[in-house]
PDB file of C-alpha atoms and ligand atoms in Angstrom:
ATOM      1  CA  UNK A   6      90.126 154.469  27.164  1.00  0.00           C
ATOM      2  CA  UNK A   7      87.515 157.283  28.569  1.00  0.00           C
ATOM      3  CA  UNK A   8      84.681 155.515  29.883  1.00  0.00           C
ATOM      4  CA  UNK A   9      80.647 156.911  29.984  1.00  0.00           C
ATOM      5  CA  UNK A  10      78.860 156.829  32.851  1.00  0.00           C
ATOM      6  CA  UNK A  11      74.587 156.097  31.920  1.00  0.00           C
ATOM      7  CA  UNK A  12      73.551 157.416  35.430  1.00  0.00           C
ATOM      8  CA  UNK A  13      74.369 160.048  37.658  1.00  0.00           C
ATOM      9  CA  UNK A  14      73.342 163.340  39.981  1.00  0.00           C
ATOM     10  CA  UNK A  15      75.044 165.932  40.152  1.00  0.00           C
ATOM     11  CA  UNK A  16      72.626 168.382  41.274  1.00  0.00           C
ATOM     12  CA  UNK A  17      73.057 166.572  44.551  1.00  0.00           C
ATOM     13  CA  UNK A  18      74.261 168.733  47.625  1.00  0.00           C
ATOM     14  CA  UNK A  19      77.309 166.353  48.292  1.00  0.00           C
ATOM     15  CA  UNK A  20      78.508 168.101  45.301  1.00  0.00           C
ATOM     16  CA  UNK A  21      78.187 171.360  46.523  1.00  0.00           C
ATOM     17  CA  UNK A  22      81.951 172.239  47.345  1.00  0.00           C
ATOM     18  CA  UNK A  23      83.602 171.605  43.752  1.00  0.00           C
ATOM     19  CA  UNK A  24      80.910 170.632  41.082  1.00  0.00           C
ATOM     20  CA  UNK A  25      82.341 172.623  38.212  1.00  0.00           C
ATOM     21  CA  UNK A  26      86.112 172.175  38.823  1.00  0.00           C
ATOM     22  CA  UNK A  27      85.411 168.295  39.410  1.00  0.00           C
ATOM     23  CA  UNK A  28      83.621 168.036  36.229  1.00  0.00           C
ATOM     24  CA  UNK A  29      86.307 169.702  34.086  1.00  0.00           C
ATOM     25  CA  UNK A  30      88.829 167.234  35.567  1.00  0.00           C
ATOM     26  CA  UNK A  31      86.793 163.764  34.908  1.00  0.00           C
ATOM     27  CA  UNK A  32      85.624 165.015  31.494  1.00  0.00           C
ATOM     28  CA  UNK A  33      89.462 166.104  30.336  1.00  0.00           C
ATOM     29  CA  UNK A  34      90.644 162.767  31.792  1.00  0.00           C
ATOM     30  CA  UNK A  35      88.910 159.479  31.845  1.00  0.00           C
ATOM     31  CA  UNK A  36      85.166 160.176  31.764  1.00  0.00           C
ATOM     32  CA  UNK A  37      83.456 160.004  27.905  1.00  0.00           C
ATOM     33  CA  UNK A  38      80.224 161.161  28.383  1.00  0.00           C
ATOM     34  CA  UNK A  39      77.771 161.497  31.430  1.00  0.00           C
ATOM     35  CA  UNK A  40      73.903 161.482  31.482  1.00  0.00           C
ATOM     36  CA  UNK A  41      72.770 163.512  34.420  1.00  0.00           C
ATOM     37  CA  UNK A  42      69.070 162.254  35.670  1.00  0.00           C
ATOM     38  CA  UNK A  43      66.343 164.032  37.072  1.00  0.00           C
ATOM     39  CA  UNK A  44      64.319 163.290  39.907  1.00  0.00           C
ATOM     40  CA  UNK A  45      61.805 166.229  39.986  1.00  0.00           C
ATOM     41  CA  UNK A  46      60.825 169.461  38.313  1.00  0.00           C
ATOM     42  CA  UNK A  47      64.164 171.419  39.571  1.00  0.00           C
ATOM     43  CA  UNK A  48      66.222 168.859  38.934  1.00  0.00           C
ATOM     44  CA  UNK A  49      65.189 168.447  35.471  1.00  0.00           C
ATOM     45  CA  UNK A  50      66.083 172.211  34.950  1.00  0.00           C
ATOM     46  CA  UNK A  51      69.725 171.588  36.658  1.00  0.00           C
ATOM     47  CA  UNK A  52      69.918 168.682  34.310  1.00  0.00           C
ATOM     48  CA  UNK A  53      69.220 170.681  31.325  1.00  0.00           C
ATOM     49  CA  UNK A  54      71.564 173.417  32.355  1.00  0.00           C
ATOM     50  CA  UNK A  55      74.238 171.129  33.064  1.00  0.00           C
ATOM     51  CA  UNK A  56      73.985 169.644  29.462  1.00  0.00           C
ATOM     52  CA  UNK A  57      74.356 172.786  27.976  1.00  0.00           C
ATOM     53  CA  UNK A  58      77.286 173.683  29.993  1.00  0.00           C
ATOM     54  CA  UNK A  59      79.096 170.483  28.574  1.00  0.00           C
ATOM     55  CA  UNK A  60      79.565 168.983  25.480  1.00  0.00           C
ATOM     56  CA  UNK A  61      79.194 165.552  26.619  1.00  0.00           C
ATOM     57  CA  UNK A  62      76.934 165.462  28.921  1.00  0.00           C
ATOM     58  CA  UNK A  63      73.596 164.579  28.207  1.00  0.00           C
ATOM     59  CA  UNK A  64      70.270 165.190  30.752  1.00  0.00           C
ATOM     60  CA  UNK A  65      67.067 162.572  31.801  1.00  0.00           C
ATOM     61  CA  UNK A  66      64.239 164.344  32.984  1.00  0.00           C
ATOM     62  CA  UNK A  67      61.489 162.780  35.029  1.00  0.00           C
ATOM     63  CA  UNK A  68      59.802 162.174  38.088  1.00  0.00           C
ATOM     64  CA  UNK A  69      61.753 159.506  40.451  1.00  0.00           C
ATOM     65  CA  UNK A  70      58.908 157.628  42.653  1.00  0.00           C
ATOM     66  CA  UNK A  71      60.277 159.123  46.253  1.00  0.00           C
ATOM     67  CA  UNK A  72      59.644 162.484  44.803  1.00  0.00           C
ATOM     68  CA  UNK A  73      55.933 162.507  43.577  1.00  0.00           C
ATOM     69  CA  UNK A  74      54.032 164.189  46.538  1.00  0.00           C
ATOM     70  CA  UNK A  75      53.655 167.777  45.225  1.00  0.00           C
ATOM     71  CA  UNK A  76      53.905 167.308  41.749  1.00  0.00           C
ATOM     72  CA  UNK A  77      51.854 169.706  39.942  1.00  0.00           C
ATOM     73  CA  UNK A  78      49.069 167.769  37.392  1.00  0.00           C
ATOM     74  CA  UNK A  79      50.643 169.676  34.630  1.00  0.00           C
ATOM     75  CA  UNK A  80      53.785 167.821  35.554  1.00  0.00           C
ATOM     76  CA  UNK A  81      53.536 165.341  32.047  1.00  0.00           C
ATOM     77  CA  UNK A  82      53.202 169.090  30.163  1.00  0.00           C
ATOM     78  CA  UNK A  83      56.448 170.544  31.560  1.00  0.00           C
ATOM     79  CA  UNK A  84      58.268 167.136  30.703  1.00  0.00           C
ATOM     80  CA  UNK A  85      57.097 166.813  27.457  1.00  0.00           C
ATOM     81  CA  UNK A  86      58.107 170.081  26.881  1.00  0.00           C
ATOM     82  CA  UNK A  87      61.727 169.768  28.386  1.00  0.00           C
ATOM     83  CA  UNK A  88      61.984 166.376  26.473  1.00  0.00           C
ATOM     84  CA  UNK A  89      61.794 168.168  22.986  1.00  0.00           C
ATOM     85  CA  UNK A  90      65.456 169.863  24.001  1.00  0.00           C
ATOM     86  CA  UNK A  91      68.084 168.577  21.831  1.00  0.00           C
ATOM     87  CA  UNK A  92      70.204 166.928  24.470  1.00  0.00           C
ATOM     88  CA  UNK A  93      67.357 165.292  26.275  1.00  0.00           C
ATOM     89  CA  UNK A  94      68.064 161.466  25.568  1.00  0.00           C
ATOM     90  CA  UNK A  95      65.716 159.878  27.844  1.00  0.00           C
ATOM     91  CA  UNK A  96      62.913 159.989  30.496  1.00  0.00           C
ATOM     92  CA  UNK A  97      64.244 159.448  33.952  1.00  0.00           C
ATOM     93  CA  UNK A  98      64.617 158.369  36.592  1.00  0.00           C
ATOM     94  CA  UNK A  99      60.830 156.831  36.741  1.00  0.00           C
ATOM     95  CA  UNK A 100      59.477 153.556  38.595  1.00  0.00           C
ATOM     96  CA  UNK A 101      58.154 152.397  42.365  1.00  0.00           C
ATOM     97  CA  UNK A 102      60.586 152.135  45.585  1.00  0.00           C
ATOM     98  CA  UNK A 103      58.225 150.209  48.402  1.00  0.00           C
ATOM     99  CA  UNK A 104      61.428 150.437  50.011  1.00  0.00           C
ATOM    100  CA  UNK A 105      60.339 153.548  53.239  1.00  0.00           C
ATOM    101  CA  UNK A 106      57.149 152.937  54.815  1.00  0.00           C
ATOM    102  CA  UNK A 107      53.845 155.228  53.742  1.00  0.00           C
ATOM    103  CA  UNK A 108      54.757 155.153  50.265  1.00  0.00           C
ATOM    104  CA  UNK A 109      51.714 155.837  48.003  1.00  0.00           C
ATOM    105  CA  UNK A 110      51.421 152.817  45.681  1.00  0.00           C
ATOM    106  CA  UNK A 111      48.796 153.566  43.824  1.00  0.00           C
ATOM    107  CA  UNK A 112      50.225 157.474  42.732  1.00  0.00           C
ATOM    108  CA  UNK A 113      53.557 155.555  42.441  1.00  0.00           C
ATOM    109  CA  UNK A 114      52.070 153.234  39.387  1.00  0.00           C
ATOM    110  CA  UNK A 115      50.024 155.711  38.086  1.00  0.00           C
ATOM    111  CA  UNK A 116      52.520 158.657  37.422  1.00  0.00           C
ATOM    112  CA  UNK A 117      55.470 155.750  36.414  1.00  0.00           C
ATOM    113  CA  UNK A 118      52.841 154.769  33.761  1.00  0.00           C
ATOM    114  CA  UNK A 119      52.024 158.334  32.575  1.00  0.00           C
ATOM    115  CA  UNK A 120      55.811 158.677  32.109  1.00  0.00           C
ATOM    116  CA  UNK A 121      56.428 155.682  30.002  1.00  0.00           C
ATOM    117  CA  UNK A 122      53.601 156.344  27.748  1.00  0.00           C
ATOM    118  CA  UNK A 123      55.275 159.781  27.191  1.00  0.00           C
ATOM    119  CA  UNK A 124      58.943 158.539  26.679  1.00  0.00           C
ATOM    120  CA  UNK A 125      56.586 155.820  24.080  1.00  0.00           C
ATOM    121  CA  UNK A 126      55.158 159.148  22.603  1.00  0.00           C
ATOM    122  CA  UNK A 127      58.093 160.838  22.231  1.00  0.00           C
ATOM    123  CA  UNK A 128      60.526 157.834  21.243  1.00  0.00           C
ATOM    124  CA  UNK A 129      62.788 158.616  23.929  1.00  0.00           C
ATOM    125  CA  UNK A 130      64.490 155.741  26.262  1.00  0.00           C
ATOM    126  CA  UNK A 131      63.104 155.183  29.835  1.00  0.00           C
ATOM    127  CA  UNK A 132      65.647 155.097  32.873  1.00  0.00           C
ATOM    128  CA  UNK A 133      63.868 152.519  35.548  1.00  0.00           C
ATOM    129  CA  UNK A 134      64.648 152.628  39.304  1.00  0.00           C
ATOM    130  CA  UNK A 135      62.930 149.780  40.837  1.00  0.00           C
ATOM    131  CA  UNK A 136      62.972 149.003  44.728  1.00  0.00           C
ATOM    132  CA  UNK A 137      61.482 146.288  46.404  1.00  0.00           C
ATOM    133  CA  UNK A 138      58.504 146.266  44.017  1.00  0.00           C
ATOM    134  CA  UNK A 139      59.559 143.624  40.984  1.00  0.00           C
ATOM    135  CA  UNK A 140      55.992 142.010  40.455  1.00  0.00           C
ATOM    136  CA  UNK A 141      54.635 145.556  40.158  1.00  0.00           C
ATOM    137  CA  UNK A 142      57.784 146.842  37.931  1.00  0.00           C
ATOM    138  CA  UNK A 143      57.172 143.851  35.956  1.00  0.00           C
ATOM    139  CA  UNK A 144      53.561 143.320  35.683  1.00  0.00           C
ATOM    140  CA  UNK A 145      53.471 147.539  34.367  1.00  0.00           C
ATOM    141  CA  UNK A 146      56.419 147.428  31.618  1.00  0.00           C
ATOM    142  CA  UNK A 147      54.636 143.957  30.393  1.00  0.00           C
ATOM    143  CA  UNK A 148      51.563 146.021  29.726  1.00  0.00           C
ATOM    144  CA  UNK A 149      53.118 149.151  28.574  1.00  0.00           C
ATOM    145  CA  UNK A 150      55.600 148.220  26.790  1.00  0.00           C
ATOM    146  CA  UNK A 151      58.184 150.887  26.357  1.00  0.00           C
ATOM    147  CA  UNK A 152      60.009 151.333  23.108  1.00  0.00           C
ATOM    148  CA  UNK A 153      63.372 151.043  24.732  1.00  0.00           C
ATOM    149  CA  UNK A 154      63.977 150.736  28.605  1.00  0.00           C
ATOM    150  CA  UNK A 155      67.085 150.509  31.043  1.00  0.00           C
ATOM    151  CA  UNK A 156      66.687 148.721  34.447  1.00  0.00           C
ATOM    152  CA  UNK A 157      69.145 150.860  36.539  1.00  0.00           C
ATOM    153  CA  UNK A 158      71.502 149.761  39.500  1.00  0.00           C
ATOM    154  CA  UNK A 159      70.179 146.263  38.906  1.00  0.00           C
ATOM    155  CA  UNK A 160      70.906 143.858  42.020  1.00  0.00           C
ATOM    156  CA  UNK A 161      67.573 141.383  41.555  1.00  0.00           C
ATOM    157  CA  UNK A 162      67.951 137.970  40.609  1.00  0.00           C
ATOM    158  CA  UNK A 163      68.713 135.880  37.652  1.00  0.00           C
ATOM    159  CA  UNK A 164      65.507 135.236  36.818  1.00  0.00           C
ATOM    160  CA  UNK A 165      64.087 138.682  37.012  1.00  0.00           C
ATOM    161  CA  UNK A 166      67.110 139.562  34.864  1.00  0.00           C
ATOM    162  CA  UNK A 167      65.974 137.424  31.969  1.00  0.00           C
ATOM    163  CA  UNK A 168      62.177 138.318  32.240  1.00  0.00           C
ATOM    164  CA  UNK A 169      63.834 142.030  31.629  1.00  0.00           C
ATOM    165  CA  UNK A 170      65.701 141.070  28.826  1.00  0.00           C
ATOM    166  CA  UNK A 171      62.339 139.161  27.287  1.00  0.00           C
ATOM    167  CA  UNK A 172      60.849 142.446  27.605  1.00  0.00           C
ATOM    168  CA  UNK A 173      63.628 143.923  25.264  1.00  0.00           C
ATOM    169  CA  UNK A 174      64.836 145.787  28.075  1.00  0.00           C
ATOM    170  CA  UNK A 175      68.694 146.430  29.212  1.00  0.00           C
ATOM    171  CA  UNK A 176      70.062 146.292  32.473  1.00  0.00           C
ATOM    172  CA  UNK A 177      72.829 148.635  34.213  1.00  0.00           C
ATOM    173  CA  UNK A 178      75.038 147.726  36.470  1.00  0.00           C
ATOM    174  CA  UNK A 179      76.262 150.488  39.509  1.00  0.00           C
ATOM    175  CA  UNK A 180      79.540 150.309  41.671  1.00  0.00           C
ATOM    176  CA  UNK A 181      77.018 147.730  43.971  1.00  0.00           C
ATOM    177  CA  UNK A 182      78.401 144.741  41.991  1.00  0.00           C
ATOM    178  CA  UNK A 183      82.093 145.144  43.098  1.00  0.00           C
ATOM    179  CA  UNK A 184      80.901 144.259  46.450  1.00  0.00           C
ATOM    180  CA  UNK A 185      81.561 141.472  48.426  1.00  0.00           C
ATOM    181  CA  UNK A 186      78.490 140.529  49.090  1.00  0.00           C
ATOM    182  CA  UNK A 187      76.965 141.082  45.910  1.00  0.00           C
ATOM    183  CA  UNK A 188      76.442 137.339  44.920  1.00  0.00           C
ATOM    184  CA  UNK A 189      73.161 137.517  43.031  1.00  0.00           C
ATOM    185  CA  UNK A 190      74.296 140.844  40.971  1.00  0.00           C
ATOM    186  CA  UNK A 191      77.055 138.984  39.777  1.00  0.00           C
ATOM    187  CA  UNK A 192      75.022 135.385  38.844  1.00  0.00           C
ATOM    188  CA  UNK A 193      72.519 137.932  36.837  1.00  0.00           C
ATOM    189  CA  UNK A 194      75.381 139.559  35.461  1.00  0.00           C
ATOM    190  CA  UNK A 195      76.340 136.385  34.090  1.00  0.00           C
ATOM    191  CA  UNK A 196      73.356 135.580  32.766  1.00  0.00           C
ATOM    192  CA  UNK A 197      72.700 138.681  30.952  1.00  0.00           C
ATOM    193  CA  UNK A 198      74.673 138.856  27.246  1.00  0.00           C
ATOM    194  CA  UNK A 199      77.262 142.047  27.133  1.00  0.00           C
ATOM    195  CA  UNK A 200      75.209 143.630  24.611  1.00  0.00           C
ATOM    196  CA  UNK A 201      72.536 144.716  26.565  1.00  0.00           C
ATOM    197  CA  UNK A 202      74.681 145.712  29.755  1.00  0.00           C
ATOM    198  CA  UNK A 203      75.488 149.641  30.504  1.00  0.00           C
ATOM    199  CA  UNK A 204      77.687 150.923  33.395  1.00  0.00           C
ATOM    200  CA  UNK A 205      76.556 153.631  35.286  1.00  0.00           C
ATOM    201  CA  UNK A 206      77.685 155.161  38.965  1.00  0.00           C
ATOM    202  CA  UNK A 207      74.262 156.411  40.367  1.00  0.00           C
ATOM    203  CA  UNK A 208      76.844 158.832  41.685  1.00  0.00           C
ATOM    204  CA  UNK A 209      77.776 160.325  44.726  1.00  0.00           C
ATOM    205  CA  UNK A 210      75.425 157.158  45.859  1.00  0.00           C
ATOM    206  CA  UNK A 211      76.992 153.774  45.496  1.00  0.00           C
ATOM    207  CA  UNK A 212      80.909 154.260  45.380  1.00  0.00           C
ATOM    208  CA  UNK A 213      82.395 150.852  44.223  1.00  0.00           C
ATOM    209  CA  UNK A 214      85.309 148.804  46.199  1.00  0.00           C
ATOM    210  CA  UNK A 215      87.583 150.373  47.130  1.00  0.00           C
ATOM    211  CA  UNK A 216      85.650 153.518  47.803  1.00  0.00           C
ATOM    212  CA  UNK A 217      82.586 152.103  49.333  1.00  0.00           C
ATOM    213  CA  UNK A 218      80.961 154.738  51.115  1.00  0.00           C
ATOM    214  CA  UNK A 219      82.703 158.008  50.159  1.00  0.00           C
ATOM    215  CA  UNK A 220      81.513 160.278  47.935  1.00  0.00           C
ATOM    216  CA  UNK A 221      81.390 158.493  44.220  1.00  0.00           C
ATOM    217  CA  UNK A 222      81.972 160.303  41.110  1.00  0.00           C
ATOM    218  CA  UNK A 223      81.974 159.232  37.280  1.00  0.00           C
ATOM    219  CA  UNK A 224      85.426 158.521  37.131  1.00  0.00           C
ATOM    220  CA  UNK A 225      84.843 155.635  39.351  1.00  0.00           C
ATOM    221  CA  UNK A 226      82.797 153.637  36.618  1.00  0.00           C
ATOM    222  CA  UNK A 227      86.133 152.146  35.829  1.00  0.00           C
ATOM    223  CA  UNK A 228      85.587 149.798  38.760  1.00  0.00           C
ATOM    224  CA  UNK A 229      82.210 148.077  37.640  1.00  0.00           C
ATOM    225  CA  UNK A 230      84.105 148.031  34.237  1.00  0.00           C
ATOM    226  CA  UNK A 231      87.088 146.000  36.018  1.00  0.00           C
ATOM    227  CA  UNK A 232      84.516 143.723  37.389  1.00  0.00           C
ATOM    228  CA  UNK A 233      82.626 142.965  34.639  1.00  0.00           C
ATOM    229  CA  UNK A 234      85.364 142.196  32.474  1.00  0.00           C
ATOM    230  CA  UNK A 235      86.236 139.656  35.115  1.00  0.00           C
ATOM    231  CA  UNK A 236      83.250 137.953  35.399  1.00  0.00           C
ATOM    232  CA  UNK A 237      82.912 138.240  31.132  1.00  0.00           C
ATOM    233  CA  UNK A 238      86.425 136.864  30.810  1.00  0.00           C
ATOM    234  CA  UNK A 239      87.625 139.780  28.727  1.00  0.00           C
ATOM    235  CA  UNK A 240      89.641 142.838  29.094  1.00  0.00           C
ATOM    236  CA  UNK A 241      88.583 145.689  30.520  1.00  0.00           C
ATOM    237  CA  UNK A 242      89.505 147.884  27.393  1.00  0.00           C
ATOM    238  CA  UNK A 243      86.827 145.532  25.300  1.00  0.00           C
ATOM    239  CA  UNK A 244      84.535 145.912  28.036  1.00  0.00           C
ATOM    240  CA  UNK A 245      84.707 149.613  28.038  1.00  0.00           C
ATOM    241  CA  UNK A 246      84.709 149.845  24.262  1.00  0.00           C
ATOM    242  CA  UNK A 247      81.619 147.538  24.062  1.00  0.00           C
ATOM    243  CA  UNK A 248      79.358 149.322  27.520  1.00  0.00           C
ATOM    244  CA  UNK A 249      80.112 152.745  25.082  1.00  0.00           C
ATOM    245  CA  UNK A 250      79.581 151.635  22.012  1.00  0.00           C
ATOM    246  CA  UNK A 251      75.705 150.330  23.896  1.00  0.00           C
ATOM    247  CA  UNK A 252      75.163 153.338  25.719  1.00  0.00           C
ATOM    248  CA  UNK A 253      75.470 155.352  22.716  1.00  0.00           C
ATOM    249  CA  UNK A 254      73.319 153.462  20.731  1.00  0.00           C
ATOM    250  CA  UNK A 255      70.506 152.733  23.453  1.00  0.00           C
ATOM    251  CA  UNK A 256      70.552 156.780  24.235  1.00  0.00           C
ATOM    252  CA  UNK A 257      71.744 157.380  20.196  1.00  0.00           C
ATOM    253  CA  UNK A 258      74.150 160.065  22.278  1.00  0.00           C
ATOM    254  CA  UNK A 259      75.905 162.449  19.844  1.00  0.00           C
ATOM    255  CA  UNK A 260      79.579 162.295  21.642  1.00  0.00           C
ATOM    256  CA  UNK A 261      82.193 164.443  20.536  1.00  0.00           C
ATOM    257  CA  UNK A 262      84.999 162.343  20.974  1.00  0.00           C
TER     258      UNK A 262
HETATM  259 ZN1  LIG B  19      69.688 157.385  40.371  1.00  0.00          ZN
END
């Protein structure tokens, strides 16, 4: 069964040597569908690009939090306007990363607001990266609500896993859980019902066991399925069938099949 992957980049340099050719080859063989994200102006162009180059692959655009110092004011215009393309099927990646020092807080909250109430505005989904900053994560999706939300290579605790899911949100799981010492990924994991779980590489980042550390690609989402399905207790074919059948309803994706 061909598998979709919520959550990649392919614009990224360690691409650089076979993009195309690697692309054909997932996409004729095991990979479904792929949503490419954005992080910044340029990427959101590759994104778009890409989607039109492929049937099933669909682009995020947005402004990821380590990328915000030099984006023009008129930033919110330009993404508005991209996300009125027909295979534009969400707003991201968006949200705060504490995680390197110097990071600008305040910009950080104020631009990952701006972007939620335009994914709100435009009834798109919002694709949340959030790094060492919960309480803030939290404390601004409790006030703005978005419409429909996915909390992306999720590795936070059980807890913070069901506050998500209180706030109607789902949660995405990334090759990260296949590791060893992924303990709390997998307790949250089994505290979070199948139905709101989507699978997702954050590729070439994040390679799952076996591949830890080499370049990841979307035909590697097989490996989260493998380990969800274990810790669900059901097969990975069901598992597969039922992250697709989410992903295509949380993104309403129009996969040709
Ligand atoms: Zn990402």
């Amino acid at each position: 069964m061909k598998i979709i992957d919520t959550h990649a980049h392919y614009d990224d340099a360690w691409f650089d040597d076979n993009r195309y050719e690697l692309l054909d080859s997932i996409l004729a063989q095991n990979v479904l569908a792929i949503i490419n994200m954005s992080v910044d102006i340029p990427t959101c162009d590759f994104s778009i690009e890409l989607s039109k180059r492929y049937d099933n692959v669909f682009a995020a655009v947005g402004i990821h939090p380590e990328n915000i110092v030099g984006t023009p004011d008129s930033y919110i215009d330009t993404l508005r306007k991209y996300g009125e393309q027909p295979k534009v099927v969400a707003i991201g990646e968006i949200g705060l990363d504490y995680h390197y020092e110097n990071y600008d807080a305040q910009k950080q909250k104020e631009i990952f607001e701006q972007q939620i109430m335009l994914a709100n505005e435009l009834s798109l989904p919002v694709v949340i990266h959030s790094r060492d900053a919960t309480e803030d994560t939290l404390n601004i999706l409790r006030r703005t609500t978005p419409e429909k939300g996915v909390v992306h290579c999720f590795s936070g605790s059980p807890e913070t896993a069901l506050e998500l899911l209180g706030l109607g949100l789902y949660i995405s799981f990334t090759g990260v859980l296949t590791f060893k010492n992924a303990k709390k990924a997998v307790r949250s994991c089994e505290a979070i019902p199948i139905d709101r779980i989507m699978l997702e590489t954050d590729c070439p980042y994040m390679a799952p066991s076996p591949f830890r550390g080499s370049r990841c690609d979307s035909s590697m989402t097989i490996k989260t399925a493998e380990k969800l399905a274990e810790i669900k207790g059901l097969s990975v074919d069901e598992t597969v069938s039922i992250c697709n059948e989410n992903a295509i309803r949380f993104f309403n994706l129009g996969v040709n099949n």
